[in-house]
CSV table of C-alpha atoms in Angstrom, one decimal:
chain,number,residue,atom,x,y,z
A,1,UNK,CA,25.5,35.7,14.8
A,2,UNK,CA,21.6,35.6,15.4
A,3,UNK,CA,20.1,37.4,18.3
A,4,UNK,CA,17.0,35.7,19.6
A,5,UNK,CA,16.8,32.9,22.0
A,6,UNK,CA,16.6,29.5,20.4
A,7,UNK,CA,13.5,27.3,21.1
A,8,UNK,CA,14.2,24.2,23.1
A,9,UNK,CA,15.4,21.3,21.1
A,10,UNK,CA,12.7,18.7,20.6
A,11,UNK,CA,12.9,15.7,22.8
A,12,UNK,CA,12.8,12.3,21.2
A,13,UNK,CA,12.1,9.0,22.9
A,14,UNK,CA,11.5,5.6,21.4
A,15,UNK,CA,8.8,5.0,24.0
A,16,UNK,CA,6.5,7.7,22.6
A,17,UNK,CA,7.0,6.8,19.0
A,18,UNK,CA,9.2,9.8,18.1
A,19,UNK,CA,12.1,7.5,17.2
A,20,UNK,CA,11.8,4.9,14.5
A,21,UNK,CA,14.0,1.9,13.7
A,22,UNK,CA,14.5,1.4,10.0
A,23,UNK,CA,16.6,-0.1,7.3
A,24,UNK,CA,15.5,1.0,3.9
A,25,UNK,CA,17.6,-1.5,2.1
A,26,UNK,CA,15.6,-4.2,3.9
A,27,UNK,CA,12.2,-2.5,3.6
A,28,UNK,CA,11.6,-2.2,7.4
A,29,UNK,CA,10.5,0.7,9.5
A,30,UNK,CA,8.9,0.4,12.8
A,31,UNK,CA,8.3,2.1,16.1
A,32,UNK,CA,8.2,0.4,19.5
A,33,UNK,CA,4.4,0.7,19.4
A,34,UNK,CA,4.0,-0.7,15.9
A,35,UNK,CA,6.3,-3.6,17.0
A,36,UNK,CA,4.1,-4.1,20.0
A,37,UNK,CA,1.1,-4.4,17.7
A,38,UNK,CA,3.1,-6.9,15.6
A,39,UNK,CA,4.0,-8.9,18.7
A,40,UNK,CA,0.4,-8.9,19.9
A,41,UNK,CA,-0.9,-10.1,16.5
A,42,UNK,CA,1.8,-12.8,16.1
A,43,UNK,CA,1.1,-14.2,19.6
A,44,UNK,CA,-2.7,-13.7,19.6
A,45,UNK,CA,-2.5,-11.3,22.6
A,46,UNK,CA,-4.8,-8.4,23.5
A,47,UNK,CA,-2.7,-5.7,25.0
A,48,UNK,CA,-2.2,-2.0,25.4
A,49,UNK,CA,0.3,-1.4,22.6
A,50,UNK,CA,1.5,2.0,24.0
A,51,UNK,CA,2.1,0.5,27.5
A,52,UNK,CA,3.8,-2.5,25.9
A,53,UNK,CA,6.0,-0.2,23.8
A,54,UNK,CA,7.2,1.6,27.0
A,55,UNK,CA,8.4,-1.8,28.3
A,56,UNK,CA,10.4,-2.5,25.2
A,57,UNK,CA,13.0,0.3,25.9
A,58,UNK,CA,15.4,1.2,28.7
A,59,UNK,CA,15.8,-0.7,31.9
A,60,UNK,CA,13.2,-3.3,31.4
A,61,UNK,CA,13.4,-7.0,31.6
A,62,UNK,CA,10.9,-9.8,31.1
A,63,UNK,CA,10.6,-12.6,33.5
A,64,UNK,CA,9.8,-16.1,32.1
A,65,UNK,CA,6.3,-15.6,33.6
A,66,UNK,CA,5.9,-12.7,31.2
A,67,UNK,CA,6.0,-10.0,33.9
A,68,UNK,CA,8.1,-7.0,33.2
A,69,UNK,CA,10.6,-5.8,35.9
A,70,UNK,CA,12.9,-2.8,36.2
A,71,UNK,CA,15.9,-4.7,37.5
A,72,UNK,CA,17.8,-7.5,35.8
A,73,UNK,CA,16.6,-10.8,37.2
A,74,UNK,CA,20.1,-12.2,36.7
A,75,UNK,CA,23.4,-11.0,35.5
A,76,UNK,CA,23.6,-10.8,31.7
A,77,UNK,CA,19.8,-11.1,31.2
A,78,UNK,CA,18.8,-9.4,28.0
A,79,UNK,CA,16.7,-6.2,28.2
A,80,UNK,CA,13.3,-6.5,26.6
A,81,UNK,CA,14.3,-4.7,23.4
A,82,UNK,CA,17.1,-7.2,22.8
A,83,UNK,CA,14.9,-10.2,23.7
A,84,UNK,CA,11.6,-9.2,22.0
A,85,UNK,CA,12.8,-7.0,19.1
A,86,UNK,CA,16.4,-7.6,18.1
A,87,UNK,CA,16.6,-11.4,18.7
A,88,UNK,CA,13.7,-12.3,16.4
A,89,UNK,CA,15.1,-10.1,13.7
A,90,UNK,CA,18.5,-11.6,14.1
A,91,UNK,CA,17.1,-15.1,14.0
A,92,UNK,CA,15.2,-14.4,10.8
A,93,UNK,CA,18.2,-12.9,9.2
A,94,UNK,CA,20.4,-15.9,10.2
A,95,UNK,CA,17.7,-18.3,8.9
A,96,UNK,CA,17.4,-16.5,5.6
A,97,UNK,CA,21.2,-16.4,5.1
A,98,UNK,CA,22.1,-19.9,6.4
A,99,UNK,CA,19.2,-22.2,5.4
A,100,UNK,CA,20.8,-24.9,3.3
A,101,UNK,CA,17.9,-25.0,0.8
A,102,UNK,CA,14.6,-23.5,-0.1
A,103,UNK,CA,12.6,-26.2,1.8
A,104,UNK,CA,14.5,-25.6,5.0
A,105,UNK,CA,14.0,-21.8,4.6
A,106,UNK,CA,10.3,-22.3,3.9
A,107,UNK,CA,9.9,-24.5,7.0
A,108,UNK,CA,11.8,-22.0,9.2
A,109,UNK,CA,9.7,-19.1,7.9
A,110,UNK,CA,6.5,-21.0,8.6
A,111,UNK,CA,7.7,-21.7,12.1
A,112,UNK,CA,8.4,-18.0,12.5
A,113,UNK,CA,4.9,-17.1,11.3
A,114,UNK,CA,5.8,-15.4,8.1
A,115,UNK,CA,5.9,-18.3,5.7
A,116,UNK,CA,2.8,-17.4,3.8
A,117,UNK,CA,3.8,-13.8,3.5
A,118,UNK,CA,7.1,-14.3,1.6
A,119,UNK,CA,6.7,-14.8,-2.1
A,120,UNK,CA,7.9,-18.3,-3.2
A,121,UNK,CA,10.1,-16.7,-5.8
A,122,UNK,CA,11.9,-14.7,-3.1
A,123,UNK,CA,13.2,-18.0,-1.7
A,124,UNK,CA,15.6,-18.2,-4.7
A,125,UNK,CA,16.8,-14.6,-4.4
A,126,UNK,CA,20.3,-13.5,-3.7
A,127,UNK,CA,21.0,-12.7,0.0
A,128,UNK,CA,20.1,-8.9,0.0
A,129,UNK,CA,16.8,-9.2,-1.8
A,130,UNK,CA,16.0,-12.3,0.2
A,131,UNK,CA,16.6,-10.5,3.5
A,132,UNK,CA,14.4,-7.7,2.3
A,133,UNK,CA,11.6,-10.1,1.5
A,134,UNK,CA,11.8,-11.9,4.8
A,135,UNK,CA,12.3,-9.0,7.1
A,136,UNK,CA,9.7,-6.8,5.5
A,137,UNK,CA,7.2,-9.7,5.6
A,138,UNK,CA,7.9,-10.1,9.3
A,139,UNK,CA,7.7,-6.4,10.2
A,140,UNK,CA,4.9,-5.6,7.9
A,141,UNK,CA,4.2,-2.4,5.9
A,142,UNK,CA,6.3,0.6,7.0
A,143,UNK,CA,3.3,2.6,8.4
A,144,UNK,CA,5.3,3.7,11.4
A,145,UNK,CA,6.8,6.6,9.5
A,146,UNK,CA,3.4,8.1,8.6
A,147,UNK,CA,2.1,7.5,12.1
A,148,UNK,CA,5.1,9.3,13.6
A,149,UNK,CA,4.8,12.3,11.3
A,150,UNK,CA,1.1,12.6,12.1
A,151,UNK,CA,1.7,12.3,15.8
A,152,UNK,CA,4.8,14.4,16.3
A,153,UNK,CA,5.0,17.0,13.6
A,154,UNK,CA,2.9,20.1,13.5
A,155,UNK,CA,0.3,20.4,10.7
A,156,UNK,CA,1.4,22.5,7.7
A,157,UNK,CA,-0.9,25.3,8.9
A,158,UNK,CA,0.6,25.3,12.4
A,159,UNK,CA,4.2,25.1,11.1
A,160,UNK,CA,3.8,27.8,8.4
A,161,UNK,CA,4.5,30.9,10.4
A,162,UNK,CA,7.8,29.6,11.8
A,163,UNK,CA,8.9,28.1,8.4
A,164,UNK,CA,8.1,31.2,6.5
A,165,UNK,CA,9.9,33.4,9.0
A,166,UNK,CA,12.9,31.1,8.8
A,167,UNK,CA,13.3,30.8,5.0
A,168,UNK,CA,11.3,33.5,3.2
A,169,UNK,CA,13.3,36.7,2.8
A,170,UNK,CA,10.5,38.7,1.2
A,171,UNK,CA,7.9,40.9,2.9
A,172,UNK,CA,5.3,38.7,4.7
A,173,UNK,CA,2.7,41.5,4.5
A,174,UNK,CA,2.4,41.0,0.7
A,175,UNK,CA,-0.1,38.7,-1.0
A,176,UNK,CA,2.6,36.1,-1.5
A,177,UNK,CA,3.6,36.2,2.2
A,178,UNK,CA,0.0,36.0,3.3
A,179,UNK,CA,-0.6,33.0,0.9
A,180,UNK,CA,2.4,31.2,2.4
A,181,UNK,CA,1.4,31.9,6.0
A,182,UNK,CA,-2.1,30.6,5.2
A,183,UNK,CA,-0.9,27.6,3.2
A,184,UNK,CA,-3.2,28.8,0.5
A,185,UNK,CA,-2.9,26.6,-2.6
A,186,UNK,CA,-4.5,29.4,-4.7
A,187,UNK,CA,-2.0,31.9,-3.4
A,188,UNK,CA,0.5,33.7,-5.7
A,189,UNK,CA,3.4,31.7,-7.0
A,190,UNK,CA,6.7,32.6,-5.4
A,191,UNK,CA,9.8,32.0,-7.6
């Protein structure tokens, strides 16, 4: 029905932080870059998090020496995302769900580097809240969402003209229209 040409669809790519991995039920949200920062902190490494993030996605494998390569070193070798992101998360989930008692769980969490970050009371939780406590302690606060919004979304002032044109059916030349276009908090109320 509409007439004008559509703007190109935005491109998303996990390597530039425009794709997030999250599970609200478990309290986790991360980008490849935030996971790279987590990995560096947990392994006491100094690295370029953005460069590391690019190696966590796509056709990338890590050799035992730590060097990243673009071709699988052997058949069935896991890509870096599986090896460095999914496997640790799966291991923590398996530990949380299968530890025979709180002492075993506590020891496993300390070995994984998150023992002191999980509330002692959480060790007696039912499985879902326990997984939330363990995984959110491992991944850390979900700042990746705010980081992605700040990096990839236009500011309200920059987005206002397109948004007003798309949703406001009134005259943009009025005080109300001008207030919306300028994102003026003191502009007239539009009902």
